[in-house]
mmCIF file of C-alpha atoms and ligand atoms in Angstrom:
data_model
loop_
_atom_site.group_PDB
_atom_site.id
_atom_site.type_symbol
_atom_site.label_atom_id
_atom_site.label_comp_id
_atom_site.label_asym_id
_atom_site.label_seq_id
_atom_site.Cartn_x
_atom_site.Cartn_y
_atom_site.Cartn_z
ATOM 1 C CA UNK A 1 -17.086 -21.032 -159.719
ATOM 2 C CA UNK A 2 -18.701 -19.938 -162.865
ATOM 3 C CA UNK A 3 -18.143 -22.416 -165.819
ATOM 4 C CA UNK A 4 -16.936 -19.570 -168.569
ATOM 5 C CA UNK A 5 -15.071 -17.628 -166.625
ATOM 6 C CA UNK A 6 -12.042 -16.743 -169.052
ATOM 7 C CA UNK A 7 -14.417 -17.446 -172.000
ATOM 8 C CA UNK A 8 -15.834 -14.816 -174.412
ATOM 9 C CA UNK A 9 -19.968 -15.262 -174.433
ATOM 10 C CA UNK A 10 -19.571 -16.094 -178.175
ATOM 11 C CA UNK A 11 -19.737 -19.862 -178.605
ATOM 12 C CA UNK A 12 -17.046 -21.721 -180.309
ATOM 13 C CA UNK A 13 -19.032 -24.171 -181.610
ATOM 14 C CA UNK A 14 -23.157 -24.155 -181.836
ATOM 15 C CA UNK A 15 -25.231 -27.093 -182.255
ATOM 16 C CA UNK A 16 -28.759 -26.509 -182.557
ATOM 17 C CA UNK A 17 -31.317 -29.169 -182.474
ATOM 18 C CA UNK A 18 -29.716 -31.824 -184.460
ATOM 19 C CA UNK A 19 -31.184 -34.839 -185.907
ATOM 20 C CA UNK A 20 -29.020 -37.494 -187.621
ATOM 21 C CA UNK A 21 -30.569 -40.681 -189.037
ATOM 22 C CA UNK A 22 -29.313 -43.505 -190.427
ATOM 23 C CA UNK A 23 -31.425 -45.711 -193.253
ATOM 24 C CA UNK A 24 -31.999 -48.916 -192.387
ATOM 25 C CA UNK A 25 -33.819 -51.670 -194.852
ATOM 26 C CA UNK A 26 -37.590 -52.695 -193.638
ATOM 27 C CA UNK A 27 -37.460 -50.992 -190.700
ATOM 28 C CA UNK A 28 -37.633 -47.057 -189.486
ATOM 29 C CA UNK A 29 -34.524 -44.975 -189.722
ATOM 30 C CA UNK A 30 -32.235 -45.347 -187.036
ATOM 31 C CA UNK A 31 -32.489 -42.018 -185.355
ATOM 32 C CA UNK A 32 -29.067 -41.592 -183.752
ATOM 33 C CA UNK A 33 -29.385 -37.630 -182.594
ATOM 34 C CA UNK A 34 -33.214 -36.661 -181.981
ATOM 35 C CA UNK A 35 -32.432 -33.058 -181.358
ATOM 36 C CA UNK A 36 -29.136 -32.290 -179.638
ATOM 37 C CA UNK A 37 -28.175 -28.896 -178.572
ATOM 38 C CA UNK A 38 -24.295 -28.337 -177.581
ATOM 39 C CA UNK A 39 -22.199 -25.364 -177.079
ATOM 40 C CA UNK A 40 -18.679 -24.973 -177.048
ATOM 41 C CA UNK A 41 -16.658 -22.180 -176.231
ATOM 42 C CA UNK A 42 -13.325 -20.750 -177.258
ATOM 43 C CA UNK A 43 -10.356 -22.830 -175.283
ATOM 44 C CA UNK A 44 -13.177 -24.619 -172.817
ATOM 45 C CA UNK A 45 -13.145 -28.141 -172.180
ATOM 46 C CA UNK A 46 -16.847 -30.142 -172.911
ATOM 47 C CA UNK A 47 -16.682 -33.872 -171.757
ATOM 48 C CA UNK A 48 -19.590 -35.794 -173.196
ATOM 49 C CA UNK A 49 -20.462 -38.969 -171.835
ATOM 50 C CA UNK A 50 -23.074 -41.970 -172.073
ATOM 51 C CA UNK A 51 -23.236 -45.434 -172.650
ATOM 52 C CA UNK A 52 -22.368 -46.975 -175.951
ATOM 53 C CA UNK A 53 -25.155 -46.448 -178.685
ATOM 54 C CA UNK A 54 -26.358 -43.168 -177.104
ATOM 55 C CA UNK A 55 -24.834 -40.938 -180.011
ATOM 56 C CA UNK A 56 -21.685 -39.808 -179.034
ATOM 57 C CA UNK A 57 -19.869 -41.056 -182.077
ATOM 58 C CA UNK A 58 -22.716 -39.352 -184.011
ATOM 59 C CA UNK A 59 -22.236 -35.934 -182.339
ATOM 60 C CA UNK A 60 -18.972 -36.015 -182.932
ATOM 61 C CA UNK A 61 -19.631 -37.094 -186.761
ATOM 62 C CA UNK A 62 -22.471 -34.152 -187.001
ATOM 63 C CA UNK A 63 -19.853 -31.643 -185.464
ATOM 64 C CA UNK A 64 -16.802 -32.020 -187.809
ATOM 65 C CA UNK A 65 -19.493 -32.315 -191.118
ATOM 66 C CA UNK A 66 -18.900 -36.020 -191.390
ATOM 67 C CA UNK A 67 -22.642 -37.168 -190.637
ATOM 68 C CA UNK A 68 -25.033 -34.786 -192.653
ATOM 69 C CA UNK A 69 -27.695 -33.280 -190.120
ATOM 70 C CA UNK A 70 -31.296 -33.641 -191.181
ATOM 71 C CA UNK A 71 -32.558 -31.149 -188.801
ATOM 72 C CA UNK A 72 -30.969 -28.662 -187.082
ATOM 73 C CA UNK A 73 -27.533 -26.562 -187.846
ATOM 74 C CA UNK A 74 -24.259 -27.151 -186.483
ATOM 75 C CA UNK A 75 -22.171 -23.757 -187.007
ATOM 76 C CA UNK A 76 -18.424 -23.472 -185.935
ATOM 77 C CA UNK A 77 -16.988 -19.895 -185.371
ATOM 78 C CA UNK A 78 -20.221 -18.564 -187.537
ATOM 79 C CA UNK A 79 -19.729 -20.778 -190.605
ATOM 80 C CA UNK A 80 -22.102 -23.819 -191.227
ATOM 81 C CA UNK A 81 -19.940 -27.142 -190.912
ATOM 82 C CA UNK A 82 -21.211 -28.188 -194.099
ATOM 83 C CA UNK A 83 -19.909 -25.403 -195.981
ATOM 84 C CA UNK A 84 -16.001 -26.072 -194.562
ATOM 85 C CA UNK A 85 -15.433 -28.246 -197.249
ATOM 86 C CA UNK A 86 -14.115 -31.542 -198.508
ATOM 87 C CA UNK A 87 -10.992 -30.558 -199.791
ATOM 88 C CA UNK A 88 -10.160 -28.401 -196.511
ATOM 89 C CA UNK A 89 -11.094 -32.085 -194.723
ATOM 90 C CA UNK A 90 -9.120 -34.377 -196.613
ATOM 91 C CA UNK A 91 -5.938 -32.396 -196.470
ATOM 92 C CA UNK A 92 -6.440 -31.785 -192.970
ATOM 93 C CA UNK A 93 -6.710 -28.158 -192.585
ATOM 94 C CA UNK A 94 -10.222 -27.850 -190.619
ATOM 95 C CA UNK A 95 -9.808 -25.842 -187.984
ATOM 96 C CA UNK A 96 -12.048 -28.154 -186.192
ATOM 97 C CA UNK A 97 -9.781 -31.526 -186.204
ATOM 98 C CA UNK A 98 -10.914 -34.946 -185.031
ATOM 99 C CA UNK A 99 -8.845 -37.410 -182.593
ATOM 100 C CA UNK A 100 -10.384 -40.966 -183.013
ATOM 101 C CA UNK A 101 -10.569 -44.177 -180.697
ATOM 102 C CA UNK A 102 -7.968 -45.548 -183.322
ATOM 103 C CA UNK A 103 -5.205 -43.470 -184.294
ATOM 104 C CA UNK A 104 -4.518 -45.276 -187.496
ATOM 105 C CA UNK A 105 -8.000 -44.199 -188.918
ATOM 106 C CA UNK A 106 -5.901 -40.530 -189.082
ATOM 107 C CA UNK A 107 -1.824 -41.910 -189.711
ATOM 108 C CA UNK A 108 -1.108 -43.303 -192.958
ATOM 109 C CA UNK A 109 1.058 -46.532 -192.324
ATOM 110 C CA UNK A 110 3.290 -46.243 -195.025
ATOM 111 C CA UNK A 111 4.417 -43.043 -194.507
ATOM 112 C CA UNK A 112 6.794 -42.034 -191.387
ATOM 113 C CA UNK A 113 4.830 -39.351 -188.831
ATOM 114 C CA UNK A 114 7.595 -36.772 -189.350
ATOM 115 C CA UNK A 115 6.289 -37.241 -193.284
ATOM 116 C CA UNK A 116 2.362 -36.679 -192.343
ATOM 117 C CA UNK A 117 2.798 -33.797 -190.251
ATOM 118 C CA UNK A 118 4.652 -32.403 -192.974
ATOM 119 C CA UNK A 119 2.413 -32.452 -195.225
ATOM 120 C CA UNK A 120 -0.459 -30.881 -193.459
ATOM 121 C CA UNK A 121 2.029 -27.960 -192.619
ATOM 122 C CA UNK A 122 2.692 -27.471 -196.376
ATOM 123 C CA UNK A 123 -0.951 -27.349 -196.981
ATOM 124 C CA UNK A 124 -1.722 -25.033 -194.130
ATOM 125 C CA UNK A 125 1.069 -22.760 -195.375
ATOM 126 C CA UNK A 126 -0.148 -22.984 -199.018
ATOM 127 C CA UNK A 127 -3.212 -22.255 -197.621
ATOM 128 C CA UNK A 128 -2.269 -19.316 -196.271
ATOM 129 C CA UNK A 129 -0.382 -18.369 -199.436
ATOM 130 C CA UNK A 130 2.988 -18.600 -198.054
ATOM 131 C CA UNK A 131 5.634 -19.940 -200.317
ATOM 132 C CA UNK A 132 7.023 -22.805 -197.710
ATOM 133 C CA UNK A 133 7.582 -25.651 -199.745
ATOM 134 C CA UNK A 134 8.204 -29.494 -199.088
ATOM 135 C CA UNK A 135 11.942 -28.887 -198.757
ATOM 136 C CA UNK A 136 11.714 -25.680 -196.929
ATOM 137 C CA UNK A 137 14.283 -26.962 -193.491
ATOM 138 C CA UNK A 138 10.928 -24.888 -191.252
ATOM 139 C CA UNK A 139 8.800 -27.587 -192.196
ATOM 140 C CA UNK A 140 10.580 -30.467 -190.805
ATOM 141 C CA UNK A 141 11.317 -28.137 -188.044
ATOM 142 C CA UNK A 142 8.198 -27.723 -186.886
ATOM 143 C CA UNK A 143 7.378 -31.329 -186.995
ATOM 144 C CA UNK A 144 10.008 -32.132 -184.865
ATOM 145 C CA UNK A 145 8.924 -29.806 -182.373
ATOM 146 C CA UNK A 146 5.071 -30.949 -182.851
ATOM 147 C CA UNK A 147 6.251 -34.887 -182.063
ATOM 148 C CA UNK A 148 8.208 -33.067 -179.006
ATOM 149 C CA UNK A 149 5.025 -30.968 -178.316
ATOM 150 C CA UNK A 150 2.638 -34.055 -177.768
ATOM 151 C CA UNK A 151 5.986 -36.104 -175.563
ATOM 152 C CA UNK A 152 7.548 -38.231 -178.348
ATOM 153 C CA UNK A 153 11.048 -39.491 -178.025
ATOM 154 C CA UNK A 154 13.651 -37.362 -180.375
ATOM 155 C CA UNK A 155 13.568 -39.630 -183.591
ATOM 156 C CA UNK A 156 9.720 -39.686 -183.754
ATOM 157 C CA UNK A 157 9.326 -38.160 -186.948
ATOM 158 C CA UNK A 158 11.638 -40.768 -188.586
ATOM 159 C CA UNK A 159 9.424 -43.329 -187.712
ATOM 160 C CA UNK A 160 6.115 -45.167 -189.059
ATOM 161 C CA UNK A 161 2.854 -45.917 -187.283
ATOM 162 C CA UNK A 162 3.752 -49.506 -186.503
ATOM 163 C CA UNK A 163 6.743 -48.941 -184.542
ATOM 164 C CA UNK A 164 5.200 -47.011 -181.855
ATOM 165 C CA UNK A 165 3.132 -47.984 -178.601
ATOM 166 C CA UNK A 166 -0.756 -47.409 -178.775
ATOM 167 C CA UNK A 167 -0.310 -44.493 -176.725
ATOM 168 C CA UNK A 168 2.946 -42.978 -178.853
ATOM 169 C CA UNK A 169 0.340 -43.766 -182.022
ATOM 170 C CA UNK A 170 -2.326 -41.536 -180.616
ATOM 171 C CA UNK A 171 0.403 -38.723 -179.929
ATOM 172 C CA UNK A 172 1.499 -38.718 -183.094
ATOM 173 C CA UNK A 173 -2.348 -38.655 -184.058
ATOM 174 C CA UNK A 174 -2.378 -36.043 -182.281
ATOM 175 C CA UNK A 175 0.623 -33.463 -183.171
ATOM 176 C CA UNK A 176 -0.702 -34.437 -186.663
ATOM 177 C CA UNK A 177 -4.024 -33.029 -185.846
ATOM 178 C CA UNK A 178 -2.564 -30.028 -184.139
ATOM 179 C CA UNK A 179 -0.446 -29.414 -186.821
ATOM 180 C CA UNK A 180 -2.814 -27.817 -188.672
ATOM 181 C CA UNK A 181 -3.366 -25.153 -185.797
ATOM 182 C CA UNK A 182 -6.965 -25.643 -184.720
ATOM 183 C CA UNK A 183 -9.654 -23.458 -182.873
ATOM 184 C CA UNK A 184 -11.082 -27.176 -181.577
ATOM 185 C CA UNK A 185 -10.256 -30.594 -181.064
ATOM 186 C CA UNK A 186 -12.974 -33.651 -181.390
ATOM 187 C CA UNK A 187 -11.942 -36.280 -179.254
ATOM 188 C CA UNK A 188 -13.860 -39.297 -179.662
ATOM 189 C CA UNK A 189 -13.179 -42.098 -177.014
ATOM 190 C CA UNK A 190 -9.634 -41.419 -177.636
ATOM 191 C CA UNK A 191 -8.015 -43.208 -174.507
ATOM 192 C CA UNK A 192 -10.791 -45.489 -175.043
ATOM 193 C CA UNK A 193 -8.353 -48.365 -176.735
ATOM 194 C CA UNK A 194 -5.037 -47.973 -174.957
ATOM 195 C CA UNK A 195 -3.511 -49.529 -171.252
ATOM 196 C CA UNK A 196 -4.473 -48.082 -168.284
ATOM 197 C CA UNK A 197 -1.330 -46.137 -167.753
ATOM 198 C CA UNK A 198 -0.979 -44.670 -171.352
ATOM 199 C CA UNK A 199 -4.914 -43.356 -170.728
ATOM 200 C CA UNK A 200 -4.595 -40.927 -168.133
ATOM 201 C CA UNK A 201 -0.887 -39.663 -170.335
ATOM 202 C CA UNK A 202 -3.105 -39.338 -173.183
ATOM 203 C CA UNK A 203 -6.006 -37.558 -171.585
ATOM 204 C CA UNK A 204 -3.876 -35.060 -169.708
ATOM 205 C CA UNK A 205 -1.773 -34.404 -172.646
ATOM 206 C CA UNK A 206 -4.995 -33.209 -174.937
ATOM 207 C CA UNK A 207 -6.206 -31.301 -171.023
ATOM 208 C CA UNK A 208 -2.507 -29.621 -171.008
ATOM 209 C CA UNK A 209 -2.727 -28.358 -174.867
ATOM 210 C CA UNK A 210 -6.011 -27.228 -174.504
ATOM 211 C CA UNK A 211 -4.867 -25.259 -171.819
ATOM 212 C CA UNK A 212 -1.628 -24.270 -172.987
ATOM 213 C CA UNK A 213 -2.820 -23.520 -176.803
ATOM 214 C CA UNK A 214 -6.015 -21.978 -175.586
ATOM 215 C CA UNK A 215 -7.869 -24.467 -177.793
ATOM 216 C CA UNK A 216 -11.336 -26.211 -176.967
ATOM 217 C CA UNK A 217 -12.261 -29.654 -176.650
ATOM 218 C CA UNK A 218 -14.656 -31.856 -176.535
ATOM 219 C CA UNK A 219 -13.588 -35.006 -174.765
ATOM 220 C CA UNK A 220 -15.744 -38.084 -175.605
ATOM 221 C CA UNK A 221 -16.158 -40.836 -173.202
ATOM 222 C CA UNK A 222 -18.321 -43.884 -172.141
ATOM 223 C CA UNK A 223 -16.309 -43.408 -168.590
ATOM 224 C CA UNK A 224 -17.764 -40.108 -166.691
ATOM 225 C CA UNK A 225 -14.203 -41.097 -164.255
ATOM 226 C CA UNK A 226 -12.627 -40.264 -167.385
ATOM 227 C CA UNK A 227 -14.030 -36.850 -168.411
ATOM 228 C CA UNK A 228 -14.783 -35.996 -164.760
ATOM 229 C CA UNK A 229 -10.832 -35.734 -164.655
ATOM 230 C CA UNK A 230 -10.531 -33.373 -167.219
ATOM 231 C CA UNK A 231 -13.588 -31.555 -168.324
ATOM 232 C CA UNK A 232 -15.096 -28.083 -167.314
ATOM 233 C CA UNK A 233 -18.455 -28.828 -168.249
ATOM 234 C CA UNK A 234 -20.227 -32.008 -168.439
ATOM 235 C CA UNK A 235 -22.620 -33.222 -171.263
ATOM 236 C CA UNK A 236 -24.528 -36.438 -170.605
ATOM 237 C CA UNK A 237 -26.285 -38.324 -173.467
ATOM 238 C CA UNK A 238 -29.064 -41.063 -172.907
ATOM 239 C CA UNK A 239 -30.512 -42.347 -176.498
ATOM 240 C CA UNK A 240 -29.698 -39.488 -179.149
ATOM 241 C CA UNK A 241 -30.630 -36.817 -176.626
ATOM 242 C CA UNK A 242 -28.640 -35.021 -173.822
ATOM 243 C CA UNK A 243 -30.303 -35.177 -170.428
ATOM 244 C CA UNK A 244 -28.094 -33.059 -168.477
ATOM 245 C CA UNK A 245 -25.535 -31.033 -168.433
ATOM 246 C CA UNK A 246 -23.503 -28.993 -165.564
ATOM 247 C CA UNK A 247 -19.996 -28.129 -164.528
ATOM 248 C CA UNK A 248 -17.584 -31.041 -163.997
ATOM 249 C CA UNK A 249 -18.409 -30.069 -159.717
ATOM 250 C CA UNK A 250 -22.501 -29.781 -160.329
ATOM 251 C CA UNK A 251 -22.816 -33.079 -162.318
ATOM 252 C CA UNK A 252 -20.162 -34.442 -159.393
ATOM 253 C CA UNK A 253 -21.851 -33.579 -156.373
ATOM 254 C CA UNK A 254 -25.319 -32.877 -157.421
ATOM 255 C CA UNK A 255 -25.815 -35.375 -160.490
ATOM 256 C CA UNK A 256 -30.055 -34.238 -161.129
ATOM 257 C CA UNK A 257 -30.699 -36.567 -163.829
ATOM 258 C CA UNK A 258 -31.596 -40.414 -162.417
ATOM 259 C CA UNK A 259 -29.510 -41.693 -165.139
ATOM 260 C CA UNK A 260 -26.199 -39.437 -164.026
ATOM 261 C CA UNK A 261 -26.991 -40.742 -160.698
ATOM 262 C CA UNK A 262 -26.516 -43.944 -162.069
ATOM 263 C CA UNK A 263 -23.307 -43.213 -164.389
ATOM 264 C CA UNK A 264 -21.477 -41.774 -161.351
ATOM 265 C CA UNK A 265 -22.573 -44.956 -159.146
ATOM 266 C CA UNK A 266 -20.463 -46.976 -161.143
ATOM 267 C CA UNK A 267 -17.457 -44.573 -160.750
ATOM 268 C CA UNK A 268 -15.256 -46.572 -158.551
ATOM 269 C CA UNK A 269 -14.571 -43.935 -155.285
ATOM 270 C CA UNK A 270 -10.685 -43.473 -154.424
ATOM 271 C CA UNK A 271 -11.121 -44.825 -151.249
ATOM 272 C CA UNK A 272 -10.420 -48.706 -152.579
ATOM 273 C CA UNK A 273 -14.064 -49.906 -151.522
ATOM 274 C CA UNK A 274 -14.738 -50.563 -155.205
ATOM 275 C CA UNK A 275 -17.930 -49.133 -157.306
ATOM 276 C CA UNK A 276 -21.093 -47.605 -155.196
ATOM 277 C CA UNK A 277 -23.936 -50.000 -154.910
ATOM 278 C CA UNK A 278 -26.660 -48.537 -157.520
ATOM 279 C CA UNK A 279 -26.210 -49.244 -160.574
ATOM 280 C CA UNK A 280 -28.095 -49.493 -164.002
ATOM 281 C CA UNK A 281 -30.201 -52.372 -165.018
ATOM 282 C CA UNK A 282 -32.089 -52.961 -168.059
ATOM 283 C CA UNK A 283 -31.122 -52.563 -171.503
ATOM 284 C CA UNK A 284 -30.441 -49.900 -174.257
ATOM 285 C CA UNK A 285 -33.776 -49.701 -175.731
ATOM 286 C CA UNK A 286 -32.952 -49.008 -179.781
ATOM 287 C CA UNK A 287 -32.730 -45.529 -180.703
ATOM 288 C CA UNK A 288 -35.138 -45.896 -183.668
ATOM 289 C CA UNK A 289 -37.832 -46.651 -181.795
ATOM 290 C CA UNK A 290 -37.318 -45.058 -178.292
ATOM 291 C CA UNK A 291 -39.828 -45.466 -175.305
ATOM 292 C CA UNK A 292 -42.386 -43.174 -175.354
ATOM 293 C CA UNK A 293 -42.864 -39.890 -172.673
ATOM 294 C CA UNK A 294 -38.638 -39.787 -171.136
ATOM 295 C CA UNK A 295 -36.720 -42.317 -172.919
ATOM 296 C CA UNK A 296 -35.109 -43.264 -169.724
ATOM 297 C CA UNK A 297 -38.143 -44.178 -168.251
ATOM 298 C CA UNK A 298 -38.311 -47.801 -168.586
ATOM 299 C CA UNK A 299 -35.019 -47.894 -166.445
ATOM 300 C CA UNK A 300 -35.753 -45.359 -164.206
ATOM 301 C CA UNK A 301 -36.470 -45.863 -160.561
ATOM 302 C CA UNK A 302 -37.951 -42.598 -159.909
ATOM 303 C CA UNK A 303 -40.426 -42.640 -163.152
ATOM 304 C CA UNK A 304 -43.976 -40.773 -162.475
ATOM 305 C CA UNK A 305 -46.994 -41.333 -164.800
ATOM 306 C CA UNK A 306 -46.082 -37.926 -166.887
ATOM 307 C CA UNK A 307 -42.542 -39.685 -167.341
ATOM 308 C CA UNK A 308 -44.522 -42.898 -169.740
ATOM 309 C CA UNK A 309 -46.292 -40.049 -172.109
ATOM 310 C CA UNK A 310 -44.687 -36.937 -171.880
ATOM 311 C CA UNK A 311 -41.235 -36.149 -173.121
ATOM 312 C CA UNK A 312 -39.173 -33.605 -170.848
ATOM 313 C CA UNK A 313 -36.814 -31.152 -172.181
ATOM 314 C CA UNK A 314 -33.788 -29.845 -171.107
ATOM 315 C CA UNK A 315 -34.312 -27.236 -168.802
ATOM 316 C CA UNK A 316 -32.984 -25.229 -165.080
ATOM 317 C CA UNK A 317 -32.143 -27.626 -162.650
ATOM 318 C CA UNK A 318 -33.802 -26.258 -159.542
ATOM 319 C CA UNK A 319 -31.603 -28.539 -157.348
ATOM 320 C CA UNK A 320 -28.214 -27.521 -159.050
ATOM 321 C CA UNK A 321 -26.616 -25.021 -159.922
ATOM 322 C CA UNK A 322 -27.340 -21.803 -161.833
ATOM 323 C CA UNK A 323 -25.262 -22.979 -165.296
ATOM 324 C CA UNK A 324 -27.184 -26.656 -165.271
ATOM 325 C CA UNK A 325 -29.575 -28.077 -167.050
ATOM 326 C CA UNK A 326 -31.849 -31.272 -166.671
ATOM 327 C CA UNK A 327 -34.332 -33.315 -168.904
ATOM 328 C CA UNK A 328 -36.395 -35.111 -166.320
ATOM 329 C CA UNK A 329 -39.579 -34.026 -164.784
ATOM 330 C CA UNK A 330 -38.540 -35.094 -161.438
ATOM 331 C CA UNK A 331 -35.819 -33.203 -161.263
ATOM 332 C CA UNK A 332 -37.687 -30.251 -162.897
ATOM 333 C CA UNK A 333 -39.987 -30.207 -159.178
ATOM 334 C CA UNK A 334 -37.807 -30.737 -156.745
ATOM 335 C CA UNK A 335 -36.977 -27.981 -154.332
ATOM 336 C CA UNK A 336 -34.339 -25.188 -155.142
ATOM 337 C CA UNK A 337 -30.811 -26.479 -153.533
ATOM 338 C CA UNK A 338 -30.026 -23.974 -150.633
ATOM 339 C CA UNK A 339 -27.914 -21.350 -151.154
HETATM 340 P P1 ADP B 401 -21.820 -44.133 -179.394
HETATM 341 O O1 ADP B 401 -20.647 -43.488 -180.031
HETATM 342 O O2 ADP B 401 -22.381 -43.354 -178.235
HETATM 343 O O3 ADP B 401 -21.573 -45.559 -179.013
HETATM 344 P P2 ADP B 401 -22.984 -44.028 -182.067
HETATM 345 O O4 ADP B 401 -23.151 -42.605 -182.434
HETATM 346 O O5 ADP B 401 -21.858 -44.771 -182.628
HETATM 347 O O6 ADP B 401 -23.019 -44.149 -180.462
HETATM 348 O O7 ADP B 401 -24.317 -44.817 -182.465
HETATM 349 C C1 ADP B 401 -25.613 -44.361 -182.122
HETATM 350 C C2 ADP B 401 -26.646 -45.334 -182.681
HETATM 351 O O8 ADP B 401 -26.620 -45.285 -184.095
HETATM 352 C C3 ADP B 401 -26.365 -46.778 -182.298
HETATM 353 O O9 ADP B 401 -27.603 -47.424 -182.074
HETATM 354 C C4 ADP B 401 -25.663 -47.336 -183.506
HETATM 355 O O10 ADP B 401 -25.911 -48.712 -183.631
HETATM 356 C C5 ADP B 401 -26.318 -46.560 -184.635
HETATM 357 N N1 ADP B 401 -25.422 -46.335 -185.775
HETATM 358 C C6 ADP B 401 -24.198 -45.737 -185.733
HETATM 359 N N2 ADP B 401 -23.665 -45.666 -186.972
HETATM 360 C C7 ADP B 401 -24.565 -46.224 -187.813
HETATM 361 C C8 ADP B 401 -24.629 -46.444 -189.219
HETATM 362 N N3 ADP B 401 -23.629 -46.061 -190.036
HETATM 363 N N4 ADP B 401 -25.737 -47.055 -189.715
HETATM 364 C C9 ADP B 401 -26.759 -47.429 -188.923
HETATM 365 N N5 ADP B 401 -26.775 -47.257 -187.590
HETATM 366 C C10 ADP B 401 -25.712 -46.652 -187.033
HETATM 367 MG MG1 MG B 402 -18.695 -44.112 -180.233
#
């Protein structure tokens, strides 16, 4: 199976080398992204996963404009991020919207959802320089249908943030978001917060729209379980830097990277005997002052003597398949896979 079969070759979305750094006081700069590369393409599905502190939230922030880059461009359907504008954000017309872990950072609670979604129709058809007002009976149409659209209970639009479940809150996040009829959808963590049963709803829902609407995502998770249910392509971040990436199957069946290995050892397996055994030890080292050689190193249990001074890049996974990529000179030498 070929990972963009469907898609166009044009990318979506194109980050290029990114670095994103955060000041701190009396010490170096926390150096969140140290040069991440990402595509996206039109209507495919990107999950990106690592543990907490890797950069994910960062990406995410570097994607949609929020975190300025300090190297690197980020470009979405040939227009620099930067350039999309404040005004275009804060009235949310990007089409490059954001879900986040907590839907009220994107509901207003004193307004009723029907009320939000509203309002970024209005602006979307203003923007467009239609005449549809406020009042216009097509406006609170289509909210209706966009609270139906994303499984809310007739009614929906009447109501505020505060009356609905966690999961019904991060619907209505959601119609709001697709409201104003985006290319992309930034999901960070966004099941992350709610019960186990509402999670795999929630996840499914943004999988079925992104299928259904034709519109890409990229699905943000500290649980490769999670993404591995939904994703086409896999992105896996270790310290501000992606170390592999591969389809959803590749990263599945032949994780290259020690550190996947690890992630998908702590994937409990179906059959009810709980989590495989290896796991990862050790802790997060702090991105502002990573290891040197492969960041990963000091956890690694398959680290060489090039791994403690010599940096790998992301590169053809001999071992995998032909659309993966791997950081890690181990992986790098091993033996092409057989065909
Ligand atoms: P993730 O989403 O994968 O948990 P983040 O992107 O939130 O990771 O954070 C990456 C690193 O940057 C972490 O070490 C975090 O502590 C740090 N960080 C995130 N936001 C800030 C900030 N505003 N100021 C300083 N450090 C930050
Ligand atoms: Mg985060």
């Amino acid at each position: 199976m070929t990972v963009n079969a469907g898609h166009p070759a044009a990318p979506l979305l194109r980050v290029e080398d990114v670095v994103v750094e955060y000041p701190r006081k009396g010490q170096p700069p926390m150096r969140a992204l140290a040069g991440v590369g990402l595509e996206v393409a039109p209507g495919e599905i990107v999950g990106i996963v690592g543990e907490s502190g890797c950069g994910k939230s960062t990406l995410a922030r570097a994607v949609t404009g929020l975190a300025p880059a300090h190297a690197g461009s980020v470009t979405f359907d040939g227009t620099p991020v930067g350039a999309m504008g404040r005004r275009r954000r804060a009235s949310g017309l990007l089409p490059l919207q954001m879900v986040f872990q907590d839907p009220n950072a994107s509901l207003n609670p004193r307004r009723t959802v029907g009320a939000q979604i509203q309002e970024v129709v209005v602006a979307r058809e203003r923007a467009l320089g239609a005449r549809r007002g406020r009042r216009d009976p097509e406006t609170a149409r289509e909210a209706v249908e966009a609270l139906r659209r994303v499984g809310l209970p007739d009614g929906a639009a009447e109501k505020y943030p505060h009356e609905f479940s966690g999961g019904q809150r991060q619907r209505a996040a959601i119609a709001r978001a697709l409201a104003s009829r985006p290319k992309m959808i930034v999901a960070d963590e966004p099941v992350s917060a709610l019960d186990a049963s509402a999670q795999a709803a929630v996840a499914n829902l943004l999988r079925d729209l992104s299928r259904e609407e034709g519109i890409a995502l990229a699905f943000i998770s500290h649980d490769l379980a999670v993404v591995g249910a939904l994703a086409d392509r896999v992105v896996v971040m270790y310290l501000g830097r992606v170390v592999e990436t591969g389809t959803v199957e590749q990263i599945f069946n032949a994780p290259q990277h020690p550190y996947t290995q690890a992630l998908l050892a702590a994937v409990p397996v179906p059959d009810g005997t709980g989590a495989r055994p290896r796991a990862l030890t050790g802790e997060v080292p702090d991105p502002g002052s990573p290891p040197p050689g492969c960041r990963f190193h000091p956890r690694c249990p398959l680290a060489v003597d090039r791994c403690r001074t010599e940096e790998p890049v992301l590169l053809k996974a001999p071992g995998a398949g032909p659309e993966s990529e791997v950081a890690c000179w181990v992986a790098q030498a091993r033996e092409p896979a057989p065909a």
